[in-house]
Amino acid sequence: MSGYLGSVRSLIPPLTLPGVYTPQEDTALLAGALYEEPLPPGADVLDVGTGTGALALQAARRGSRVTAVDVSWRAVCTARANAWLTGARVRVRRGNLFHPVRDQSFDLILTNPPYVPAPLDVRPPRGRARAWDAGHDGRFVLDRVCREAPALLRPGGVLLIVHSELSDSGRTVGHLREAGLKAAVTRRRRIAFGPVLRTREAWLRERGLLPAGAAHDEKEELVVVRAELPL
């Protein structure tokens, strides 16, 4: 498949409860990777951290058997409602990452996890912030995904992760290769800072995660890492 043409707006499902992450540019980038993945009808797909269920709905439209997981009850209710409203066959479970599906295996795993670096003095995230705050280096959830996802892939199965270069795509690729997967960055997109990064810009520069100087263009690079378990 070629050329995903969807926009962020086209991904927003009918309902978003307060406190649930609304699809953004990272969602659209991962949706493009999903669109290009050659899935046979009836493939088993897992969407981890589903939020509104936007990516799960996209996978269901391709004829896949989709399971969606989120730790937030509001997200679970939102995703279930959106599946019902759109007629999509999506099973939505509540739980922390892979815990609800630890005894299952999948042809494709999708995840848009929290990945924004957060100062140590920031309180544990609540509400919508749980969708982006990810510890001092942005890898609190990413490292868990890299450790736990490979065991849930079938031979030939694929893991697709979207996150910012601020949280080090090289480290993601390295961890997944160490787990025996063939991994690489397959999609990139530069976007303007959103409200969260704008409030943390000075701190990110102090840590060296952003170039110093006022001339910086205030953009971040999003990436999709694709990892495949060999047959």
Tab-separated table of N, CA and C in Angstrom, residues 16 20 22 33 35 37 43 47 49 66 86 89 92 94 105 112 124 126 128 134 154 160-161 178 202 224 227:
chain	number	residue	atom	x	y	z
A	16	THR	N	-15.112	11.689	22.560
A	16	THR	CA	-13.921	11.765	23.398
A	16	THR	C	-14.336	12.289	24.759
A	20	VAL	N	-9.383	12.187	28.172
A	20	VAL	CA	-8.879	11.167	27.254
A	20	VAL	C	-8.111	11.855	26.129
A	22	THR	N	-6.870	13.050	22.802
A	22	THR	CA	-7.439	13.190	21.467
A	22	THR	C	-6.364	12.899	20.420
A	33	ALA	N	1.632	4.239	9.197
A	33	ALA	CA	2.399	2.993	9.238
A	33	ALA	C	1.468	1.782	9.235
A	35	TYR	N	-1.497	1.683	7.894
A	35	TYR	CA	-2.073	1.615	6.539
A	35	TYR	C	-1.154	0.865	5.584
A	37	GLU	N	1.088	-1.433	6.378
A	37	GLU	CA	1.463	-2.776	6.821
A	37	GLU	C	0.604	-3.809	6.091
A	43	ALA	N	-6.280	-10.893	10.688
A	43	ALA	CA	-5.085	-10.808	11.531
A	43	ALA	C	-5.473	-10.349	12.928
A	47	ASP	N	-3.873	-2.998	20.124
A	47	ASP	CA	-3.619	-1.562	20.253
A	47	ASP	C	-3.457	-1.253	21.737
A	49	GLY	N	-2.651	1.202	24.870
A	49	GLY	CA	-2.817	2.618	25.162
A	49	GLY	C	-3.752	3.244	24.145
A	66	VAL	N	-9.423	-7.140	16.506
A	66	VAL	CA	-8.697	-6.116	17.247
A	66	VAL	C	-9.019	-6.177	18.735
A	86	THR	N	-19.489	3.253	15.641
A	86	THR	CA	-19.021	3.066	14.268
A	86	THR	C	-19.253	1.662	13.733
A	89	ARG	N	-15.730	-3.963	15.157
A	89	ARG	CA	-15.597	-5.099	16.067
A	89	ARG	C	-14.251	-4.986	16.781
A	92	VAL	N	-12.340	-4.213	23.914
A	92	VAL	CA	-11.602	-3.234	24.705
A	92	VAL	C	-11.453	-3.747	26.131
A	94	ARG	N	-9.465	-3.155	30.064
A	94	ARG	CA	-8.747	-2.220	30.926
A	94	ARG	C	-7.577	-2.936	31.587
A	105	SER	N	-1.240	-13.967	21.747
A	105	SER	CA	-0.207	-13.569	20.788
A	105	SER	C	-0.886	-12.849	19.627
A	112	ASN	N	1.076	3.886	20.925
A	112	ASN	CA	1.453	5.295	21.019
A	112	ASN	C	1.566	5.593	22.512
A	124	PRO	N	3.296	12.714	39.919
A	124	PRO	CA	2.869	11.626	39.038
A	124	PRO	C	1.692	12.074	38.183
A	126	ARG	N	-1.669	12.658	36.132
A	126	ARG	CA	-3.069	12.331	36.341
A	126	ARG	C	-3.850	12.810	35.130
A	128	ARG	N	-5.352	13.494	31.634
A	128	ARG	CA	-4.804	13.417	30.283
A	128	ARG	C	-3.281	13.340	30.285
A	134	ALA	N	6.346	10.766	30.841
A	134	ALA	CA	7.008	9.454	30.854
A	134	ALA	C	8.354	9.486	31.555
A	154	ARG	N	3.688	-13.172	17.264
A	154	ARG	CA	3.820	-14.441	16.560
A	154	ARG	C	5.010	-14.366	15.602
A	160	LEU	N	4.724	-1.844	16.001
A	160	LEU	CA	4.846	-0.471	15.531
A	160	LEU	C	4.712	0.469	16.727
A	161	ILE	N	5.743	1.269	16.975
A	161	ILE	CA	5.761	2.223	18.090
A	161	ILE	C	5.995	3.616	17.537
A	178	GLU	N	18.144	-6.317	20.470
A	178	GLU	CA	18.659	-7.209	21.505
A	178	GLU	C	17.661	-8.310	21.842
A	202	ALA	N	12.670	25.333	28.180
A	202	ALA	CA	13.906	25.732	28.864
A	202	ALA	C	14.545	24.537	29.567
A	224	VAL	N	8.349	6.559	13.793
A	224	VAL	CA	7.739	5.245	13.974
A	224	VAL	C	8.855	4.213	13.900
A	227	ALA	N	9.372	-3.090	14.221
A	227	ALA	CA	10.183	-4.244	14.625
A	227	ALA	C	9.430	-5.522	14.263
